[in-house]
Amino acid sequence: MPDLITLGPWLRRFLCEYIVTERNLARNTRKSYRDTFSLLLPFVSRKVRKPVDRLAVSDLTSRLTLQFLNHLEEDRGCSVRTRNQRLAAIRAFARFIGSRDPTYVEWCGHIRAIASKKSMPSPVGWLTKAEMETMLVVPDRKTRRGRSEYALLLFLYNTGARVSEATQLKVRDLQIGGDNGKHDLATLHGKGGKTRQCPLWPETVRALADQILGRSADDAVFVSRLGTPFTRFGIYRFIERCTAGVPDLADRKITPHVIRHTTACHLVLAGVDINTIRAWLGHVSISTTNIYAEIDLTLKANAVALCEVGQPSRGRSWKEDKDLMTFLKSL
């Protein structure tokens, strides 16, 4: 079967050349695209009863694509956001083929015409300051392992770091213990290769300094009990263990991203302007950060009080001020 008809060579060029060299997409985005086709190809193979290596471009029809998206939601239990994320990868692949072979322009149009499903944004979960302080007490700081876990949890709360940013943090990314009057900082490597610096609290600096003592610059800051760098899964499990140690949080799902939301909400309550919070969290658009300005009832109550009905009137109208009217007529 010619290479221009078979799906495999197109997919190899898309995953290994196009999104890496031409688009220079972030590593996590590439993994997401890879995972999409790891699920899609076996699904299409079963439907058309062909081996994966013999699938043709024309086998990936819009009808099968819709069936695959329904399979994600109904059989795999994926959310609408995940469904739309997988669809975005398939659309990008269709656009790649259609832009390079005119015979597939019509096929590309059918795939790209599949609409994203509208989803309601989930409410932002976050912890109060008292709840966060209770979680910080859970690690047993009398042990080295407990001090390591305390440093990780405090770092997540201090910086609002994403899980990937915490796992990638190296000793060289910390600027602490300087005597030149500068702030203690952590350099975070975020989405799309972007970096940002976050100031550290003195308590965070003390906890981190204990962790990196005697370590080389290329070592990971946060390591597991086996001495290997923390993984994303490891940090999720760690947060689950901390949550289990707080009875008041037993019925709530607390994740590392909830800690990130908590940092943002506490900055809002402290009166930090929204653009500073955007830079703190590493958001590209301030519209992403605006959700934190809408979630606190205290802020909403203060806003309502400014326009409360039934407040006393300011007094008589300026038109009834005879002295003022006389002055205006004299002009």
mmCIF file of C-alpha atoms in Angstrom:
data_model
loop_
_atom_site.group_PDB
_atom_site.id
_atom_site.type_symbol
_atom_site.label_atom_id
_atom_site.label_comp_id
_atom_site.label_asym_id
_atom_site.label_seq_id
_atom_site.Cartn_x
_atom_site.Cartn_y
_atom_site.Cartn_z
ATOM 1 C CA MET A 1 0.000 0.000 0.000
ATOM 2 C CA PRO A 2 1.515 3.381 -0.999
ATOM 3 C CA ASP A 3 2.850 5.547 1.810
ATOM 4 C CA LEU A 4 0.477 8.396 0.916
ATOM 5 C CA ILE A 5 -2.512 6.141 1.578
ATOM 6 C CA THR A 6 -1.358 4.319 4.693
ATOM 7 C CA LEU A 7 -2.005 6.105 7.988
ATOM 8 C CA GLY A 8 1.224 4.996 9.697
ATOM 9 C CA PRO A 9 3.791 7.074 7.747
ATOM 10 C CA TRP A 10 1.630 10.190 8.077
ATOM 11 C CA LEU A 11 1.369 9.659 11.823
ATOM 12 C CA ARG A 12 5.116 9.146 12.183
ATOM 13 C CA ARG A 13 5.834 12.396 10.335
ATOM 14 C CA PHE A 14 3.223 14.205 12.433
ATOM 15 C CA LEU A 15 4.447 12.984 15.831
ATOM 16 C CA CYS A 16 8.198 12.825 15.182
ATOM 17 C CA GLU A 17 8.780 15.721 12.816
ATOM 18 C CA TYR A 18 5.914 18.202 12.585
ATOM 19 C CA ILE A 19 4.979 18.810 16.229
ATOM 20 C CA VAL A 20 8.600 18.509 17.371
ATOM 21 C CA THR A 21 10.575 20.419 14.720
ATOM 22 C CA GLU A 22 8.093 22.683 12.951
ATOM 23 C CA ARG A 23 5.714 23.488 15.809
ATOM 24 C CA ASN A 24 8.151 22.989 18.711
ATOM 25 C CA LEU A 25 5.262 22.062 21.000
ATOM 26 C CA ALA A 26 5.819 21.491 24.703
ATOM 27 C CA ARG A 27 6.836 18.029 25.871
ATOM 28 C CA ASN A 28 3.553 17.443 27.711
ATOM 29 C CA THR A 29 1.562 18.449 24.612
ATOM 30 C CA ARG A 30 3.503 15.925 22.539
ATOM 31 C CA LYS A 31 2.754 13.245 25.103
ATOM 32 C CA SER A 32 -0.929 14.160 25.005
ATOM 33 C CA TYR A 33 -0.996 13.823 21.204
ATOM 34 C CA ARG A 34 0.817 10.488 21.443
ATOM 35 C CA ASP A 35 -1.659 9.185 24.013
ATOM 36 C CA THR A 36 -4.590 10.248 21.825
ATOM 37 C CA PHE A 37 -3.454 8.094 18.922
ATOM 38 C CA SER A 38 -2.471 5.248 21.245
ATOM 39 C CA LEU A 39 -6.190 5.070 22.098
ATOM 40 C CA LEU A 40 -7.583 5.970 18.675
ATOM 41 C CA LEU A 41 -5.727 3.504 16.438
ATOM 42 C CA PRO A 42 -6.717 0.292 18.299
ATOM 43 C CA PHE A 43 -10.307 1.564 18.407
ATOM 44 C CA VAL A 44 -10.422 2.169 14.639
ATOM 45 C CA SER A 45 -8.623 -1.131 14.013
ATOM 46 C CA ARG A 46 -11.350 -3.037 15.841
ATOM 47 C CA LYS A 47 -14.127 -1.195 14.037
ATOM 48 C CA VAL A 48 -12.797 -1.682 10.481
ATOM 49 C CA ARG A 49 -11.253 -5.107 11.258
ATOM 50 C CA LYS A 50 -7.803 -4.253 9.989
ATOM 51 C CA PRO A 51 -4.401 -4.486 11.663
ATOM 52 C CA VAL A 52 -3.166 -1.143 12.938
ATOM 53 C CA ASP A 53 -0.216 -1.120 10.517
ATOM 54 C CA ARG A 54 -2.572 -1.495 7.514
ATOM 55 C CA LEU A 55 -4.993 1.288 8.394
ATOM 56 C CA ALA A 56 -5.547 3.815 5.618
ATOM 57 C CA VAL A 57 -6.178 7.527 6.061
ATOM 58 C CA SER A 58 -9.686 7.021 4.660
ATOM 59 C CA ASP A 59 -10.437 4.508 7.436
ATOM 60 C CA LEU A 60 -10.401 7.348 9.952
ATOM 61 C CA THR A 61 -13.821 8.726 9.066
ATOM 62 C CA SER A 62 -15.723 11.442 10.875
ATOM 63 C CA ARG A 63 -18.300 8.817 11.925
ATOM 64 C CA LEU A 64 -15.630 6.642 13.567
ATOM 65 C CA THR A 65 -14.064 9.696 15.176
ATOM 66 C CA LEU A 66 -17.394 10.581 16.782
ATOM 67 C CA GLN A 67 -17.788 6.984 17.973
ATOM 68 C CA PHE A 68 -14.306 7.174 19.488
ATOM 69 C CA LEU A 69 -15.169 10.397 21.327
ATOM 70 C CA ASN A 70 -18.349 8.815 22.694
ATOM 71 C CA HIS A 71 -16.292 5.782 23.742
ATOM 72 C CA LEU A 72 -14.003 8.057 25.761
ATOM 73 C CA GLU A 73 -16.913 9.556 27.684
ATOM 74 C CA GLU A 74 -19.181 6.545 28.102
ATOM 75 C CA ASP A 75 -16.783 3.589 28.394
ATOM 76 C CA ARG A 76 -13.618 5.167 29.767
ATOM 77 C CA GLY A 77 -15.381 7.731 31.966
ATOM 78 C CA CYS A 78 -13.440 10.709 30.593
ATOM 79 C CA SER A 79 -14.643 14.256 31.140
ATOM 80 C CA VAL A 80 -15.847 16.575 28.394
ATOM 81 C CA ARG A 81 -12.591 18.509 28.675
ATOM 82 C CA THR A 82 -10.592 15.337 27.997
ATOM 83 C CA ARG A 83 -12.883 14.522 25.081
ATOM 84 C CA ASN A 84 -12.256 17.955 23.558
ATOM 85 C CA GLN A 85 -8.520 17.642 24.168
ATOM 86 C CA ARG A 86 -8.405 14.353 22.217
ATOM 87 C CA LEU A 87 -10.466 15.921 19.428
ATOM 88 C CA ALA A 88 -8.020 18.827 19.180
ATOM 89 C CA ALA A 89 -5.166 16.366 18.556
ATOM 90 C CA ILE A 90 -7.137 14.562 15.828
ATOM 91 C CA ARG A 91 -8.036 17.869 14.170
ATOM 92 C CA ALA A 92 -4.393 18.952 14.174
ATOM 93 C CA PHE A 93 -3.439 15.653 12.519
ATOM 94 C CA ALA A 94 -6.149 16.087 9.856
ATOM 95 C CA ARG A 95 -4.990 19.643 9.158
ATOM 96 C CA PHE A 96 -1.412 18.390 8.820
ATOM 97 C CA ILE A 97 -2.382 15.795 6.174
ATOM 98 C CA GLY A 98 -4.780 18.103 4.311
ATOM 99 C CA SER A 99 -2.168 20.851 4.005
ATOM 100 C CA ARG A 100 0.320 18.464 2.415
ATOM 101 C CA ASP A 101 -1.828 16.338 0.119
ATOM 102 C CA PRO A 102 -4.702 18.032 -1.766
ATOM 103 C CA THR A 103 -6.457 14.687 -2.290
ATOM 104 C CA TYR A 104 -7.274 14.661 1.447
ATOM 105 C CA VAL A 105 -8.671 18.178 1.670
ATOM 106 C CA GLU A 106 -12.277 16.939 1.693
ATOM 107 C CA TRP A 107 -11.468 14.267 4.293
ATOM 108 C CA CYS A 108 -9.722 16.906 6.402
ATOM 109 C CA GLY A 109 -12.805 19.150 6.201
ATOM 110 C CA HIS A 110 -15.076 16.378 7.505
ATOM 111 C CA ILE A 111 -12.775 15.699 10.493
ATOM 112 C CA ARG A 112 -12.328 19.365 11.343
ATOM 113 C CA ALA A 113 -16.086 19.958 11.139
ATOM 114 C CA ILE A 114 -16.595 17.853 14.266
ATOM 115 C CA ALA A 115 -17.593 20.326 16.960
ATOM 116 C CA SER A 116 -16.145 20.521 20.439
ATOM 117 C CA LYS A 117 -18.663 19.759 23.142
ATOM 118 C CA LYS A 118 -19.607 22.615 25.424
ATOM 119 C CA SER A 119 -18.684 21.988 29.030
ATOM 120 C CA MET A 120 -19.545 23.836 32.192
ATOM 121 C CA PRO A 121 -16.470 24.961 34.121
ATOM 122 C CA SER A 122 -16.061 23.030 37.329
ATOM 123 C CA PRO A 123 -16.034 25.088 40.545
ATOM 124 C CA VAL A 124 -12.595 26.000 41.823
ATOM 125 C CA GLY A 125 -11.750 24.041 44.953
ATOM 126 C CA TRP A 126 -9.472 25.629 47.525
ATOM 127 C CA LEU A 127 -8.585 25.503 51.211
ATOM 128 C CA THR A 128 -8.940 28.139 53.863
ATOM 129 C CA LYS A 129 -5.813 29.303 55.648
ATOM 130 C CA ALA A 130 -6.749 27.249 58.716
ATOM 131 C CA GLU A 131 -7.268 24.112 56.607
ATOM 132 C CA MET A 132 -3.946 24.630 54.835
ATOM 133 C CA GLU A 133 -2.128 25.099 58.126
ATOM 134 C CA THR A 134 -3.720 21.887 59.413
ATOM 135 C CA MET A 135 -2.396 19.998 56.375
ATOM 136 C CA LEU A 136 1.093 21.385 56.978
ATOM 137 C CA VAL A 137 1.050 19.856 60.475
ATOM 138 C CA VAL A 138 0.462 16.325 59.117
ATOM 139 C CA PRO A 139 4.071 15.467 58.083
ATOM 140 C CA ASP A 140 6.116 14.308 61.081
ATOM 141 C CA ARG A 141 9.013 16.752 61.094
ATOM 142 C CA LYS A 142 10.864 14.708 63.708
ATOM 143 C CA THR A 143 11.875 12.329 60.929
ATOM 144 C CA ARG A 144 13.897 13.121 57.819
ATOM 145 C CA ARG A 145 11.115 11.764 55.641
ATOM 146 C CA GLY A 146 8.578 14.005 57.362
ATOM 147 C CA ARG A 147 10.787 17.066 56.916
ATOM 148 C CA SER A 148 11.102 16.275 53.209
ATOM 149 C CA GLU A 149 7.314 15.993 52.822
ATOM 150 C CA TYR A 150 6.780 19.191 54.808
ATOM 151 C CA ALA A 151 9.221 21.041 52.519
ATOM 152 C CA LEU A 152 7.357 19.816 49.420
ATOM 153 C CA LEU A 153 3.925 20.759 50.743
ATOM 154 C CA LEU A 154 5.131 24.174 51.930
ATOM 155 C CA PHE A 155 6.816 24.798 48.576
ATOM 156 C CA LEU A 156 3.617 24.002 46.657
ATOM 157 C CA TYR A 157 1.644 26.378 48.869
ATOM 158 C CA ASN A 158 4.273 29.141 48.758
ATOM 159 C CA THR A 159 4.781 29.164 44.976
ATOM 160 C CA GLY A 160 1.512 27.773 43.594
ATOM 161 C CA ALA A 161 3.671 25.518 41.435
ATOM 162 C CA ARG A 162 2.223 22.963 39.053
ATOM 163 C CA VAL A 163 3.070 19.317 39.721
ATOM 164 C CA SER A 164 5.383 19.191 36.699
ATOM 165 C CA GLU A 165 7.209 22.300 37.930
ATOM 166 C CA ALA A 166 7.817 20.728 41.341
ATOM 167 C CA THR A 167 9.095 17.443 39.874
ATOM 168 C CA GLN A 168 11.473 19.301 37.524
ATOM 169 C CA LEU A 169 12.903 21.580 40.229
ATOM 170 C CA LYS A 170 16.686 21.197 40.519
ATOM 171 C CA VAL A 171 19.023 22.438 43.234
ATOM 172 C CA ARG A 172 20.452 24.992 40.787
ATOM 173 C CA ASP A 173 16.949 26.505 40.426
ATOM 174 C CA LEU A 174 17.021 27.708 44.042
ATOM 175 C CA GLN A 175 18.648 31.017 44.940
ATOM 176 C CA ILE A 176 18.641 30.881 48.720
ATOM 177 C CA GLY A 177 20.912 31.777 51.582
ATOM 178 C CA GLY A 178 22.531 34.725 49.803
ATOM 179 C CA ASP A 179 24.080 37.561 51.810
ATOM 180 C CA ASN A 180 23.799 40.163 49.047
ATOM 181 C CA GLY A 181 20.432 41.498 50.148
ATOM 182 C CA LYS A 182 18.522 39.860 47.300
ATOM 183 C CA HIS A 183 15.301 37.915 47.719
ATOM 184 C CA ASP A 184 15.382 34.146 48.059
ATOM 185 C CA LEU A 185 13.897 32.801 44.824
ATOM 186 C CA ALA A 186 12.873 29.608 43.078
ATOM 187 C CA THR A 187 13.015 29.406 39.277
ATOM 188 C CA LEU A 188 10.121 27.343 37.918
ATOM 189 C CA HIS A 189 10.069 25.795 34.452
ATOM 190 C CA GLY A 190 6.461 25.953 33.320
ATOM 191 C CA LYS A 191 4.357 25.181 30.267
ATOM 192 C CA GLY A 192 5.807 25.772 26.823
ATOM 193 C CA GLY A 193 9.352 26.115 28.141
ATOM 194 C CA LYS A 194 8.498 29.357 29.954
ATOM 195 C CA THR A 195 10.285 30.129 33.213
ATOM 196 C CA ARG A 196 9.332 32.388 36.087
ATOM 197 C CA GLN A 197 10.724 33.227 39.501
ATOM 198 C CA CYS A 198 8.795 33.102 42.753
ATOM 199 C CA PRO A 199 9.950 34.634 46.037
ATOM 200 C CA LEU A 200 10.195 32.245 48.970
ATOM 201 C CA TRP A 201 9.095 32.699 52.558
ATOM 202 C CA PRO A 202 11.824 32.423 55.227
ATOM 203 C CA GLU A 203 10.135 29.228 56.507
ATOM 204 C CA THR A 204 10.232 27.734 52.993
ATOM 205 C CA VAL A 205 13.895 28.671 52.659
ATOM 206 C CA ARG A 206 14.749 26.931 55.947
ATOM 207 C CA ALA A 207 12.868 23.785 54.908
ATOM 208 C CA LEU A 208 14.494 23.667 51.455
ATOM 209 C CA ALA A 209 17.985 24.422 52.751
ATOM 210 C CA ASP A 210 17.755 21.337 54.953
ATOM 211 C CA GLN A 211 16.778 19.233 51.922
ATOM 212 C CA ILE A 212 19.521 20.299 49.515
ATOM 213 C CA LEU A 213 22.395 20.262 51.998
ATOM 214 C CA GLY A 214 25.334 18.429 50.397
ATOM 215 C CA ARG A 215 23.510 17.913 47.068
ATOM 216 C CA SER A 216 24.887 18.772 43.608
ATOM 217 C CA ALA A 217 23.371 21.434 41.366
ATOM 218 C CA ASP A 218 21.808 18.906 38.974
ATOM 219 C CA ASP A 219 20.056 16.883 41.694
ATOM 220 C CA ALA A 220 16.281 17.038 42.062
ATOM 221 C CA VAL A 221 15.142 19.012 45.115
ATOM 222 C CA PHE A 222 12.259 16.687 46.004
ATOM 223 C CA VAL A 223 13.084 12.985 46.203
ATOM 224 C CA SER A 224 11.070 9.970 47.341
ATOM 225 C CA ARG A 225 11.940 7.648 50.200
ATOM 226 C CA LEU A 226 13.921 5.571 47.665
ATOM 227 C CA GLY A 227 16.104 8.551 46.807
ATOM 228 C CA THR A 228 14.660 8.952 43.312
ATOM 229 C CA PRO A 229 13.038 12.189 42.068
ATOM 230 C CA PHE A 230 9.363 12.570 42.917
ATOM 231 C CA THR A 231 6.999 11.728 40.063
ATOM 232 C CA ARG A 232 3.665 13.374 39.320
ATOM 233 C CA PHE A 233 1.891 10.282 40.627
ATOM 234 C CA GLY A 234 4.031 10.310 43.763
ATOM 235 C CA ILE A 235 3.065 13.885 44.578
ATOM 236 C CA TYR A 236 -0.637 13.110 44.038
ATOM 237 C CA ARG A 237 -0.372 10.163 46.431
ATOM 238 C CA PHE A 238 1.480 12.300 48.954
ATOM 239 C CA ILE A 239 -1.275 14.950 48.928
ATOM 240 C CA GLU A 240 -3.857 12.171 49.392
ATOM 241 C CA ARG A 241 -1.989 10.929 52.480
ATOM 242 C CA CYS A 242 -1.852 14.440 53.937
ATOM 243 C CA THR A 243 -5.568 14.895 53.290
ATOM 244 C CA ALA A 244 -6.332 11.601 55.020
ATOM 245 C CA GLY A 245 -4.616 12.980 58.120
ATOM 246 C CA VAL A 246 -7.114 15.862 58.368
ATOM 247 C CA PRO A 247 -10.583 14.599 59.442
ATOM 248 C CA ASP A 248 -12.324 17.790 58.276
ATOM 249 C CA LEU A 249 -11.122 17.125 54.716
ATOM 250 C CA ALA A 250 -12.094 13.454 54.607
ATOM 251 C CA ASP A 251 -15.012 13.984 52.207
ATOM 252 C CA ARG A 252 -13.145 16.330 49.847
ATOM 253 C CA LYS A 253 -10.828 15.522 46.968
ATOM 254 C CA ILE A 254 -7.643 17.514 47.514
ATOM 255 C CA THR A 255 -5.064 17.446 44.711
ATOM 256 C CA PRO A 256 -1.855 19.394 44.075
ATOM 257 C CA HIS A 257 -3.874 21.683 41.797
ATOM 258 C CA VAL A 258 -6.195 22.492 44.699
ATOM 259 C CA ILE A 259 -3.090 23.658 46.590
ATOM 260 C CA ARG A 260 -2.295 25.867 43.570
ATOM 261 C CA HIS A 261 -5.828 27.299 43.669
ATOM 262 C CA THR A 262 -5.394 27.860 47.408
ATOM 263 C CA THR A 263 -2.270 29.940 46.823
ATOM 264 C CA ALA A 264 -4.089 32.102 44.285
ATOM 265 C CA CYS A 265 -7.145 32.605 46.486
ATOM 266 C CA HIS A 266 -5.059 33.582 49.492
ATOM 267 C CA LEU A 267 -3.191 36.126 47.355
ATOM 268 C CA VAL A 268 -6.531 37.605 46.264
ATOM 269 C CA LEU A 269 -7.702 37.831 49.888
ATOM 270 C CA ALA A 270 -4.429 39.519 50.824
ATOM 271 C CA GLY A 271 -5.195 42.288 48.337
ATOM 272 C CA VAL A 272 -2.589 41.351 45.713
ATOM 273 C CA ASP A 273 -3.585 42.706 42.289
ATOM 274 C CA ILE A 274 -4.728 40.183 39.711
ATOM 275 C CA ASN A 275 -1.884 40.856 37.243
ATOM 276 C CA THR A 276 0.719 40.072 39.902
ATOM 277 C CA ILE A 277 -1.107 36.812 40.640
ATOM 278 C CA ARG A 278 -1.084 36.010 36.910
ATOM 279 C CA ALA A 279 2.705 36.374 36.832
ATOM 280 C CA TRP A 280 3.019 34.429 40.115
ATOM 281 C CA LEU A 281 1.112 31.442 38.728
ATOM 282 C CA GLY A 282 2.618 31.612 35.242
ATOM 283 C CA HIS A 283 -0.641 32.169 33.355
ATOM 284 C CA VAL A 284 -0.286 33.415 29.783
ATOM 285 C CA SER A 285 -3.616 35.260 29.802
ATOM 286 C CA ILE A 286 -5.055 37.275 32.655
ATOM 287 C CA SER A 287 -8.500 35.872 31.781
ATOM 288 C CA THR A 288 -7.327 32.557 33.233
ATOM 289 C CA THR A 289 -6.464 34.274 36.504
ATOM 290 C CA ASN A 290 -9.748 36.189 36.696
ATOM 291 C CA ILE A 291 -11.576 33.126 38.043
ATOM 292 C CA TYR A 292 -9.909 33.693 41.400
ATOM 293 C CA ALA A 293 -11.443 37.156 41.685
ATOM 294 C CA GLU A 294 -14.935 35.651 41.546
ATOM 295 C CA ILE A 295 -14.871 32.773 44.006
ATOM 296 C CA ASP A 296 -14.668 34.367 47.426
ATOM 297 C CA LEU A 297 -17.958 35.279 49.097
ATOM 298 C CA THR A 298 -16.279 37.934 51.229
ATOM 299 C CA LEU A 299 -15.236 39.877 48.149
ATOM 300 C CA LYS A 300 -18.721 39.498 46.654
ATOM 301 C CA ALA A 301 -20.361 40.697 49.877
ATOM 302 C CA ASN A 302 -18.155 43.795 49.924
ATOM 303 C CA ALA A 303 -19.097 44.544 46.327
ATOM 304 C CA VAL A 304 -22.811 44.172 47.071
ATOM 305 C CA ALA A 305 -22.513 46.496 50.080
ATOM 306 C CA LEU A 306 -21.309 49.290 47.801
ATOM 307 C CA CYS A 307 -24.610 49.307 45.906
ATOM 308 C CA GLU A 308 -26.981 48.312 48.694
ATOM 309 C CA VAL A 309 -30.597 49.428 48.277
ATOM 310 C CA GLY A 310 -32.068 51.620 51.042
ATOM 311 C CA GLN A 311 -28.920 53.532 51.913
ATOM 312 C CA PRO A 312 -29.532 57.129 53.150
ATOM 313 C CA SER A 313 -29.689 59.752 50.421
ATOM 314 C CA ARG A 314 -26.869 62.223 50.029
ATOM 315 C CA GLY A 315 -29.094 65.272 50.644
ATOM 316 C CA ARG A 316 -30.687 67.829 48.358
ATOM 317 C CA SER A 317 -29.943 68.052 44.659
ATOM 318 C CA TRP A 318 -27.367 70.533 43.406
ATOM 319 C CA LYS A 319 -30.148 72.209 41.447
ATOM 320 C CA GLU A 320 -31.687 73.350 44.751
ATOM 321 C CA ASP A 321 -28.515 75.102 45.842
ATOM 322 C CA LYS A 322 -29.430 78.781 45.239
ATOM 323 C CA ASP A 323 -25.895 80.069 45.713
ATOM 324 C CA LEU A 324 -24.550 77.612 43.161
ATOM 325 C CA MET A 325 -27.297 78.406 40.642
ATOM 326 C CA THR A 326 -26.674 82.145 41.035
ATOM 327 C CA PHE A 327 -22.975 81.579 40.403
ATOM 328 C CA LEU A 328 -23.634 79.522 37.286
ATOM 329 C CA LYS A 329 -26.046 82.110 35.838
ATOM 330 C CA SER A 330 -23.475 84.832 36.348
ATOM 331 C CA LEU A 331 -20.941 83.138 34.111
#
